[in-house]
């Protein structure tokens, strides 16, 4: 088999709502170049599918006559026909694709499971034909955790029989995430559209025991339905709740943070750092004057406290703080002194005015402390509804009525180079359909903080805890807690990841200094010490062999105590006692190593980070990191390894083993 090239590798990652695909491996791995909706529309023939909705439009075409329906109100002059001779019009059917509609669409994946194989095969064929790969193209398909072994065999047969691919590889999405993050052991939490998957990966091997597969109601759709349940009495639709969930004002608060209230919000709006005016009595004035300042009593206004002047003025004051006017006049700097006084008064007045303005200005609160916020809702409206009076919504009043009075601009000459651009613009105009978006501002209350309060965080946290505890290797559980990966487009809701970590911390995290850890770290054959000291840690049972014949030492003797007492005088030890004590100490050390980590509850929970050398993924985020891991795996399996480690199934191996042989290949 000739070696594969980077530009020939095809990667497909199907999801419940969006399918990602890409042909070729770039030098620096980038996000998916092709994103299409995971949906198909039934065609005219049964069993066939179309990628877009095809609408039938009937247009009446006149044979002869002045005007006919469907000619946009323009007169059609027929030179050969006599004037006034009009025949019946014929109907012509025009088929148009509508990319904006979702009416009648069929989604072949529900909660990660394939529910319509014919539609799913049509979707994969559409993706393959869109990218149009060459003949010698290996294919890597990202598999959902809910797919069974029979699904693997069905997909293997489809790709080899339909596309004649030379090599095919099926890779689990959780394993692809570990390839993207570069960690061999991790707990992958994938929050999808209408489900959640929790997988423990140990040394690049998936632990199927206790794996959380397609946990229903824990995805983004569950949060949308929760918002709809809360806001539907206020006139909200599902589309409004979906846009609210994706906006920045929708936030998942930690379990310990209460919802903001109306009274607390108004209280926080006042600026607590503003200066408070002080009323001084006579004693206060005397104290200020004694500290070096002076009190001005000119006029009937309030008392003004003046600070000390510069060095010249300080020299003119005596020890009692009284200003020596004679010294100022004798120095010849009276004008400078008066100018300085006026300047200080102006500066103090400006400071007081700025403080008053700051106190009056409302304080901008964060979103988590605001009771109400504004949602910018984009509503799709029909052009027929918006242009019922012959004008668009963004046209000023009277624009339609004044159309006859405006002089039309003389059309410019169209060159041959502009014909293609005009046709492309016309095609885009038709593809936009017969609707447009209208923006509205809607006020939302504290319901925007309750998208995940229906038990979603608790259910996901319980699945994570159960999945980690199901790993047979107890020593790996702490590493799984320290390498937590939360991804998926459903986790894009603001504060969802932090809320999940806070939920895990409050429910399962324990302190390393806890007494429960001390008791669990003891070997299993040593009893727990009591507070009275009566129960000293010692072996519960001893073999009745050599130590049972140790005479006065007895079978229940502490081996450490025996070793300490017989160290100075070895003759006191019975024959064979040292060898048995040595083997018993080795067994205790082995048990301590087995219990070196606290596997029941974590002592720390950490979130793994994606490497920073993937610069194209910094702005996008880690929600679709499985596709990045698929590119890394495809580079290793198809280009570097070339099938030596059975990372993919070749065409010749498929001919020998059939679809059932796919279980012997893969990562």
XYZ file of C-alpha atoms in Angstrom:
667
model
C 0.000 0.000 0.000
C 1.453 3.401 -0.938
C 1.892 5.859 1.934
C -0.833 8.366 2.615
C -0.402 12.110 2.309
C -1.528 14.809 4.705
C -3.736 16.499 2.146
C -5.690 13.294 1.466
C -6.843 12.449 5.007
C -10.593 12.879 5.568
C -11.970 13.427 9.097
C -15.692 13.364 9.907
C -17.131 14.092 13.364
C -20.943 13.740 13.425
C -22.945 15.300 16.231
C -26.578 15.587 17.205
C -26.900 19.085 15.733
C -23.686 19.854 13.838
C -21.331 17.682 11.817
C -17.688 18.710 11.440
C -15.525 17.580 8.544
C -12.228 18.432 6.926
C -10.124 17.162 4.052
C -6.410 17.335 4.663
C -4.200 17.900 7.691
C -2.757 21.432 7.827
C 0.689 22.119 9.202
C -0.863 23.747 12.258
C -4.077 21.994 13.238
C -7.066 24.284 12.774
C -10.787 24.049 13.575
C -13.033 22.211 11.160
C -13.370 23.851 7.751
C -16.789 22.356 7.020
C -19.699 22.731 9.423
C -23.110 21.522 8.353
C -26.307 20.765 10.212
C -26.870 17.104 11.035
C -30.193 16.973 9.211
C -31.658 15.888 5.900
C -34.967 16.516 4.138
C -37.084 13.824 2.474
C -37.013 13.951 -1.326
C -39.840 13.193 -3.745
C -38.852 9.553 -4.056
C -39.209 7.424 -0.974
C -35.866 6.595 0.660
C -34.006 9.523 -0.916
C -32.875 12.632 0.919
C -31.951 16.222 0.134
C -29.555 18.434 2.128
C -31.827 21.501 1.830
C -35.529 22.110 1.845
C -36.894 22.222 -1.720
C -40.007 24.302 -2.177
C -42.346 24.284 -5.150
C -43.451 27.635 -6.492
C -46.148 27.858 -9.171
C -45.804 30.748 -11.618
C -48.511 31.529 -14.140
C -47.059 32.243 -17.542
C -49.221 34.028 -20.106
C -49.191 32.860 -23.711
C -50.288 36.168 -25.275
C -51.868 39.330 -23.946
C -50.985 42.493 -22.159
C -50.467 41.276 -18.594
C -50.617 38.052 -16.651
C -50.192 36.991 -13.112
C -46.612 36.311 -12.082
C -45.117 39.091 -14.250
C -44.666 41.505 -11.292
C -47.289 43.878 -12.561
C -45.465 44.770 -15.821
C -47.267 44.759 -19.155
C -46.105 42.186 -21.670
C -46.461 43.451 -25.241
C -46.866 40.811 -27.969
C -46.182 42.301 -31.416
C -47.564 39.378 -33.424
C -50.838 39.128 -31.511
C -53.727 41.435 -32.179
C -54.423 44.055 -29.559
C -56.724 42.801 -26.820
C -56.315 39.103 -27.687
C -55.565 37.348 -24.362
C -55.402 33.567 -23.954
C -55.417 31.517 -20.731
C -52.132 31.389 -18.791
C -50.118 28.197 -18.182
C -48.725 27.295 -14.743
C -45.005 26.632 -14.487
C -43.506 24.937 -11.392
C -40.203 26.344 -10.127
C -38.154 24.486 -7.483
C -36.188 26.636 -5.032
C -33.919 25.642 -2.146
C -34.546 27.305 1.196
C -31.462 27.053 3.455
C -33.025 29.005 6.329
C -35.923 26.718 7.138
C -36.025 23.685 9.387
C -39.513 22.597 8.430
C -39.701 18.848 7.830
C -36.044 18.182 8.683
C -35.015 14.765 9.980
C -32.157 14.508 12.485
C -30.656 10.999 12.312
C -28.865 11.263 15.690
C -30.812 11.455 18.933
C -28.785 11.606 22.154
C -25.809 10.257 20.226
C -27.641 7.176 18.948
C -28.421 6.582 15.285
C -32.205 6.488 14.930
C -32.457 6.673 11.123
C -29.731 4.830 9.246
C -30.953 5.799 5.776
C -30.859 9.487 6.676
C -27.474 9.116 8.385
C -25.945 7.408 5.351
C -27.333 10.184 3.148
C -25.713 12.766 5.438
C -22.309 11.040 5.272
C -22.614 10.838 1.488
C -23.436 14.548 1.322
C -20.354 15.379 3.401
C -18.156 13.158 1.234
C -19.445 14.667 -2.019
C -19.096 18.206 -0.687
C -15.413 17.755 0.097
C -14.834 15.620 -3.027
C -11.717 13.741 -1.843
C -9.438 11.791 -4.206
C -9.627 8.037 -4.562
C -6.663 7.214 -2.293
C -8.180 8.851 0.816
C -8.135 7.312 4.310
C -11.123 8.174 6.498
C -11.234 8.694 10.258
C -14.694 8.792 11.826
C -15.281 10.066 15.368
C -17.604 7.620 17.121
C -20.154 8.549 19.746
C -19.974 6.713 23.104
C -23.528 5.425 22.584
C -22.627 3.493 19.422
C -22.654 -0.264 19.828
C -20.429 -2.898 18.245
C -23.104 -3.571 15.655
C -23.080 0.132 14.754
C -19.316 -0.066 14.254
C -19.735 -2.981 11.854
C -22.528 -1.240 9.919
C -20.479 1.930 9.443
C -17.391 -0.056 8.432
C -19.331 -1.889 5.757
C -20.880 1.341 4.478
C -17.586 3.208 4.061
C -15.748 0.332 2.411
C -18.599 -0.601 0.086
C -19.812 2.908 -0.753
C -16.617 4.972 -1.036
C -14.035 2.202 -1.661
C -11.736 3.795 0.910
C -8.263 2.232 1.259
C -8.195 2.664 5.057
C -10.814 3.296 7.708
C -10.530 4.114 11.422
C -13.154 4.525 14.137
C -12.074 6.576 17.164
C -14.028 7.213 20.355
C -14.713 10.894 21.010
C -13.446 10.736 24.623
C -10.142 9.266 23.474
C -9.835 11.986 20.841
C -10.217 14.606 23.572
C -7.280 13.087 25.460
C -5.184 13.291 22.294
C -6.068 16.980 21.999
C -5.128 17.784 25.601
C -2.064 15.560 25.549
C -2.982 13.662 28.744
C -3.084 9.856 28.932
C -5.376 9.750 31.972
C -8.378 12.045 32.319
C -12.086 12.229 33.109
C -13.885 13.557 30.028
C -17.249 15.268 30.539
C -18.932 16.010 27.197
C -22.012 18.251 27.486
C -23.882 17.909 24.212
C -27.210 19.061 22.814
C -29.598 16.766 24.645
C -27.292 14.444 26.592
C -24.071 14.207 28.570
C -21.283 11.612 28.368
C -18.836 10.945 31.225
C -15.815 8.771 30.430
C -12.747 7.773 32.435
C -9.649 7.267 30.281
C -6.721 5.449 31.896
C -3.434 5.418 29.935
C -5.314 6.016 26.645
C -7.634 3.091 27.422
C -11.348 3.713 27.954
C -12.814 2.333 31.157
C -16.233 1.008 30.121
C -17.147 0.033 33.679
C -19.335 2.745 35.179
C -19.183 4.946 32.075
C -21.959 7.512 31.836
C -23.408 7.196 28.328
C -26.091 9.525 26.966
C -27.341 10.910 30.265
C -30.633 12.355 29.089
C -31.715 15.887 29.954
C -28.228 17.105 30.908
C -27.371 18.965 27.701
C -27.997 22.382 26.289
C -31.551 21.526 25.282
C -32.376 20.704 28.891
C -31.327 24.205 29.960
C -33.391 25.728 27.149
C -36.457 23.796 28.254
C -35.901 24.936 31.824
C -35.814 28.592 30.737
C -38.936 28.020 28.664
C -40.707 26.518 31.663
C -39.882 29.599 33.743
C -40.481 32.294 31.111
C -43.323 30.888 29.032
C -45.958 32.546 31.265
C -44.302 35.869 30.399
C -44.724 35.352 26.660
C -41.329 33.843 25.830
C -41.014 31.330 23.005
C -38.478 28.554 22.592
C -36.431 30.641 20.160
C -36.299 33.465 22.701
C -35.099 31.079 25.413
C -32.475 29.627 23.067
C -31.054 33.065 22.322
C -31.212 33.938 26.018
C -29.191 30.834 26.870
C -26.504 31.800 24.350
C -26.351 35.439 25.495
C -23.973 36.866 28.092
C -26.743 37.749 30.534
C -27.632 34.081 31.090
C -25.363 32.716 33.797
C -25.145 29.650 36.010
C -24.390 30.756 39.562
C -22.429 28.614 42.034
C -24.529 26.692 44.554
C -23.451 28.958 47.433
C -24.382 32.219 45.680
C -27.982 33.385 46.244
C -30.084 35.028 43.579
C -30.068 38.839 43.630
C -33.082 40.529 45.158
C -34.692 43.850 44.366
C -33.834 45.481 47.680
C -30.215 44.339 47.657
C -29.739 45.570 44.106
C -31.008 49.042 44.952
C -28.801 49.101 48.008
C -25.725 48.194 46.006
C -26.437 50.917 43.463
C -25.411 53.598 45.964
C -21.740 54.456 46.068
C -20.508 53.561 49.510
C -17.152 55.214 48.866
C -18.590 58.725 48.540
C -17.571 61.226 51.236
C -20.150 61.947 53.899
C -20.543 65.577 55.018
C -19.700 66.155 58.644
C -21.322 68.648 61.009
C -18.807 70.095 63.467
C -19.529 71.660 66.794
C -17.432 74.191 68.606
C -15.151 71.704 70.273
C -14.374 70.093 66.926
C -13.412 73.467 65.511
C -11.110 74.087 68.409
C -9.430 70.752 67.927
C -8.873 71.434 64.239
C -7.412 74.847 64.963
C -5.119 73.336 67.535
C -3.832 70.823 64.950
C -2.435 73.521 62.681
C -5.436 74.573 60.580
C -7.725 77.536 60.964
C -11.434 78.045 60.785
C -12.856 80.728 58.551
C -15.834 82.496 60.074
C -16.354 85.023 57.274
C -19.988 85.202 56.175
C -22.957 83.202 57.321
C -22.098 80.075 55.369
C -20.906 76.793 56.830
C -17.496 76.425 58.366
C -14.642 75.684 55.918
C -11.640 73.760 57.079
C -8.410 74.987 55.466
C -5.224 72.940 55.303
C -1.775 74.231 56.038
C -0.163 76.458 53.438
C 3.295 76.053 51.996
C 6.527 76.642 53.822
C 6.269 80.439 53.699
C 2.866 80.410 55.304
C 3.983 77.904 57.933
C 6.823 80.211 58.859
C 4.342 83.046 59.324
C 2.421 81.006 61.912
C 3.358 80.891 65.565
C 3.134 77.911 67.859
C -0.541 78.588 68.625
C -1.469 78.247 64.962
C -2.445 81.929 64.562
C -1.573 83.431 61.192
C 0.904 86.323 61.454
C -0.454 88.826 58.948
C 2.327 91.322 59.685
C 4.991 88.836 58.653
C 3.206 88.190 55.360
C 2.938 91.905 54.592
C 6.575 92.512 55.595
C 7.765 89.711 53.301
C 6.331 91.474 50.249
C 4.524 88.322 49.030
C 0.978 89.361 49.766
C -0.212 88.972 46.176
C 1.335 85.521 45.875
C -0.297 84.486 49.127
C -3.746 85.668 48.004
C -3.337 83.949 44.607
C -2.378 80.726 46.326
C -5.416 80.929 48.557
C -7.749 81.411 45.601
C -6.154 78.506 43.763
C -6.564 76.174 46.740
C -10.205 77.147 47.090
C -10.838 76.347 43.407
C -9.118 72.967 43.728
C -11.145 72.046 46.795
C -14.364 73.074 45.095
C -13.497 70.874 42.102
C -12.735 67.903 44.373
C -16.024 68.324 46.218
C -17.940 68.543 42.954
C -16.287 65.393 41.599
C -17.077 63.532 44.829
C -20.706 64.659 44.670
C -20.999 63.534 41.047
C -19.456 60.159 41.903
C -21.910 59.730 44.766
C -24.872 60.592 42.559
C -23.780 58.363 39.643
C -25.142 54.790 39.845
C -22.630 52.045 40.445
C -22.385 49.459 37.650
C -23.026 46.048 39.090
C -21.878 42.729 37.610
C -24.445 40.587 35.884
C -24.669 38.160 38.806
C -25.889 40.970 41.103
C -28.371 42.618 38.766
C -32.017 41.763 39.145
C -32.954 42.652 35.557
C -31.046 42.709 32.278
C -31.883 43.417 28.646
C -31.892 40.676 26.010
C -31.293 41.704 22.382
C -33.578 39.268 20.623
C -33.318 38.781 16.834
C -36.673 37.640 15.517
C -37.093 36.177 12.052
C -40.025 37.844 10.300
C -41.566 37.258 6.898
C -40.994 39.930 4.274
C -44.663 39.760 3.314
C -45.568 40.618 6.874
C -43.017 43.411 7.136
C -43.724 44.885 3.709
C -47.486 44.700 3.816
C -47.756 48.392 2.986
C -45.074 48.274 0.321
C -42.108 49.411 2.448
C -39.526 47.817 4.726
C -39.447 48.338 8.439
C -36.242 50.347 8.297
C -37.588 52.807 5.719
C -38.810 56.171 7.013
C -42.457 57.125 7.027
C -43.687 58.207 3.643
C -40.911 56.451 1.741
C -43.361 54.312 -0.222
C -45.674 57.231 -0.956
C -42.906 59.497 -2.209
C -41.521 56.984 -4.669
C -43.107 58.667 -7.707
C -41.754 62.086 -6.819
C -38.160 60.838 -6.599
C -36.098 60.879 -9.755
C -34.736 57.467 -10.567
C -31.028 57.160 -11.001
C -29.836 56.404 -14.503
C -28.580 52.824 -14.577
C -24.913 52.407 -15.275
C -23.590 50.258 -18.058
C -22.913 46.674 -17.036
C -19.690 45.127 -18.238
C -18.999 41.463 -18.847
C -16.977 41.242 -15.637
C -19.967 42.328 -13.581
C -22.316 39.690 -14.959
C -20.934 36.891 -12.785
C -20.943 39.052 -9.641
C -24.527 40.118 -10.301
C -25.597 36.513 -10.767
C -23.897 35.532 -7.513
C -25.628 38.361 -5.670
C -28.951 37.320 -7.137
C -28.349 33.743 -6.046
C -27.486 34.834 -2.493
C -30.612 36.994 -2.469
C -32.759 34.016 -3.414
C -31.019 31.797 -0.860
C -31.850 34.193 1.928
C -35.456 33.182 1.517
C -38.417 35.374 2.170
C -37.559 36.478 5.725
C -35.329 38.861 7.620
C -34.294 39.481 11.234
C -35.749 42.228 13.405
C -34.043 43.101 16.695
C -36.057 43.601 19.871
C -35.016 44.491 23.420
C -36.643 42.322 26.090
C -36.186 42.709 29.848
C -35.397 39.487 31.728
C -35.427 38.948 35.491
C -33.632 36.492 37.744
C -34.995 33.574 35.709
C -31.896 33.871 33.529
C -29.833 32.459 36.434
C -31.953 29.320 36.760
C -31.115 27.510 33.528
C -29.386 24.648 35.365
C -31.287 24.586 38.652
C -33.452 21.610 37.656
C -30.834 19.145 38.899
C -28.553 19.170 35.862
C -25.394 19.996 37.819
C -26.209 17.446 40.523
C -26.864 14.707 37.986
C -23.640 15.377 36.085
C -21.618 15.571 39.320
C -23.030 12.247 40.528
C -22.171 10.625 37.197
C -18.593 11.895 37.433
C -18.196 10.556 40.970
C -19.677 7.175 40.047
C -17.526 6.913 36.918
C -14.274 7.614 38.792
C -15.122 5.178 41.577
C -15.755 2.458 38.988
C -12.115 2.483 37.828
C -10.559 -0.766 39.132
C -7.135 0.759 39.764
C -7.532 2.683 42.995
C -4.234 4.474 42.569
C -5.424 6.107 39.344
C -8.524 7.713 40.833
C -6.727 10.723 42.271
C -5.134 11.349 38.870
C -8.571 11.179 37.257
C -9.860 13.822 39.671
C -6.871 16.057 38.903
C -7.405 15.801 35.120
C -11.021 16.798 34.641
C -11.954 17.915 31.108
C -15.300 19.668 30.580
C -16.202 20.372 26.951
C -19.067 20.313 24.501
C -21.190 23.091 23.050
C -23.687 22.611 25.863
C -21.056 23.815 28.353
C -20.730 27.201 26.634
C -23.343 28.668 28.963
C -21.693 31.286 31.094
C -20.661 29.927 34.498
C -21.580 26.306 33.748
C -18.065 24.902 34.171
C -17.412 26.887 37.345
C -20.774 25.839 38.747
C -20.034 22.171 38.060
C -16.632 22.386 39.759
C -18.209 24.141 42.740
C -20.846 21.404 42.940
C -18.207 18.663 42.894
C -16.153 20.472 45.511
C -19.045 20.972 47.902
C -20.331 17.390 47.611
C -17.261 15.173 47.300
C -14.050 17.057 48.107
C -12.574 16.349 51.559
C -9.645 17.899 53.377
C -6.332 15.989 53.442
C -6.173 16.475 57.242
C -9.504 14.754 57.787
C -9.600 11.894 60.236
C -11.306 9.655 57.729
C -8.212 9.691 55.562
C -6.055 8.693 58.507
C -8.159 5.654 59.230
C -8.354 4.667 55.574
C -4.604 4.920 55.105
C -4.064 2.157 57.691
C -3.465 -1.328 56.357
C -6.516 -3.547 56.272
C -5.128 -5.973 58.908
C -4.603 -3.282 61.569
C -7.479 -2.113 63.698
C -8.463 1.509 64.153
C -7.020 3.134 67.336
C -9.517 4.346 69.903
C -9.409 7.608 71.806
C -8.739 5.811 75.105
C -5.564 4.235 73.801
C -6.739 0.772 74.712
C -6.767 -0.441 71.152
C -3.233 -0.031 69.828
C -2.797 -0.773 66.108
C -1.665 -4.360 65.825
C -2.332 -7.329 63.549
C -5.787 -8.804 64.037
C -4.759 -12.327 63.181
C -1.467 -14.130 63.001
C -0.670 -17.363 61.263
C -0.577 -20.329 63.587
C 2.701 -21.521 62.118
C 6.044 -20.307 63.275
C 4.848 -17.439 65.466
C 2.327 -19.735 67.096
C 5.259 -21.731 68.426
C 7.159 -18.742 69.811
C 6.568 -19.811 73.398
C 5.850 -16.954 75.771
C 5.572 -14.386 72.970
C 2.205 -15.825 71.900
C 0.440 -15.698 68.553
C -0.909 -12.149 68.968
C 2.442 -10.454 69.544
C 3.241 -7.235 67.774
C 6.037 -7.993 65.285
C 7.572 -4.543 65.727
C 7.703 -4.976 69.503
C 9.266 -8.409 69.102
C 11.919 -7.064 66.773
C 12.757 -4.226 69.169
C 13.109 -6.483 72.230
C 15.187 -9.139 70.504
C 17.473 -6.782 68.616
C 19.949 -6.441 71.532
C 19.804 -10.135 72.469
C 19.090 -12.349 69.403
C 19.197 -15.493 71.520
C 15.799 -14.593 73.002
C 14.108 -14.961 69.615
C 12.859 -18.467 68.695
C 14.286 -20.163 65.622
C 12.927 -18.800 62.357
C 11.290 -15.747 63.949
C 13.379 -13.144 62.094
C 12.637 -14.592 58.673
C 8.922 -14.630 59.381
C 8.969 -11.099 60.777
C 10.776 -9.881 57.695
C 8.196 -11.398 55.372
C 5.354 -10.014 57.506
C 6.800 -6.482 57.354
C 7.062 -6.773 53.584
C 3.391 -7.721 53.394
C 2.440 -4.710 55.486
C 4.485 -2.398 53.245
C 2.752 -3.844 50.198
C -0.672 -3.214 51.740
C 0.318 0.362 52.572
C 1.343 0.909 48.968
C -1.994 -0.442 47.834
C -3.786 2.047 50.117
C -1.463 4.968 49.429
C -4.207 7.011 47.746
C -7.640 7.809 49.041
C -9.843 6.328 46.359
C -13.290 6.874 47.848
C -13.351 10.694 47.807
C -10.969 13.166 46.176
C -8.625 15.443 48.087
C -8.237 17.777 45.097
C -10.166 18.499 41.901
C -8.369 20.163 39.004
C -9.297 21.002 35.422
C -6.893 20.062 32.648
C -5.797 22.743 30.187
C -5.255 22.445 26.476
C -1.703 23.073 25.225
C -1.104 26.669 24.179
C 0.791 25.881 20.979
C -2.501 25.408 19.083
C -2.874 29.114 18.394
C -5.927 28.728 16.142
C -7.921 27.208 18.996
C -7.297 29.932 21.586
C -10.136 32.196 20.480
C -12.560 29.374 19.683
C -12.290 27.462 22.944
C -12.082 23.805 23.863
C -15.726 22.866 23.286
C -14.862 21.054 20.028
C -11.506 19.673 21.128
C -12.463 16.189 19.918
C -11.906 17.331 16.341
C -8.442 18.602 17.258
C -7.623 15.243 18.807
C -8.875 13.520 15.671
C -6.355 15.479 13.603
C -3.547 14.507 15.971
C -4.595 10.843 15.870
C -4.941 10.858 12.073
C -1.431 12.254 11.781
C -0.075 9.489 14.006
C -2.097 6.583 12.584
C -2.138 7.298 8.840
C 1.097 9.241 8.310
C 3.599 8.282 11.016
C 2.551 4.779 12.010
C 1.326 3.602 8.576
C -0.723 0.806 10.155
C 2.075 -0.935 12.074
C 0.120 -0.812 15.352
C -3.207 -1.724 13.680
C -4.577 1.761 14.120
C -6.767 1.448 11.029
C -8.337 -1.255 8.902
C -7.097 -1.537 5.329
C -9.034 -2.641 2.281
C -7.280 -6.004 2.066
C -7.966 -6.694 5.747
C -11.619 -5.841 5.225
C -11.813 -8.315 2.360
C -10.315 -11.041 4.582
C -12.116 -10.358 7.879
C -15.274 -8.538 6.876
C -16.986 -5.826 8.927
C -16.523 -7.817 12.149
C -12.770 -7.296 11.901
C -13.064 -3.603 12.810
C -12.996 -4.571 16.507
C -9.388 -5.737 16.132
C -8.277 -2.341 14.833
C -8.415 1.163 16.186
C -6.926 3.286 18.908
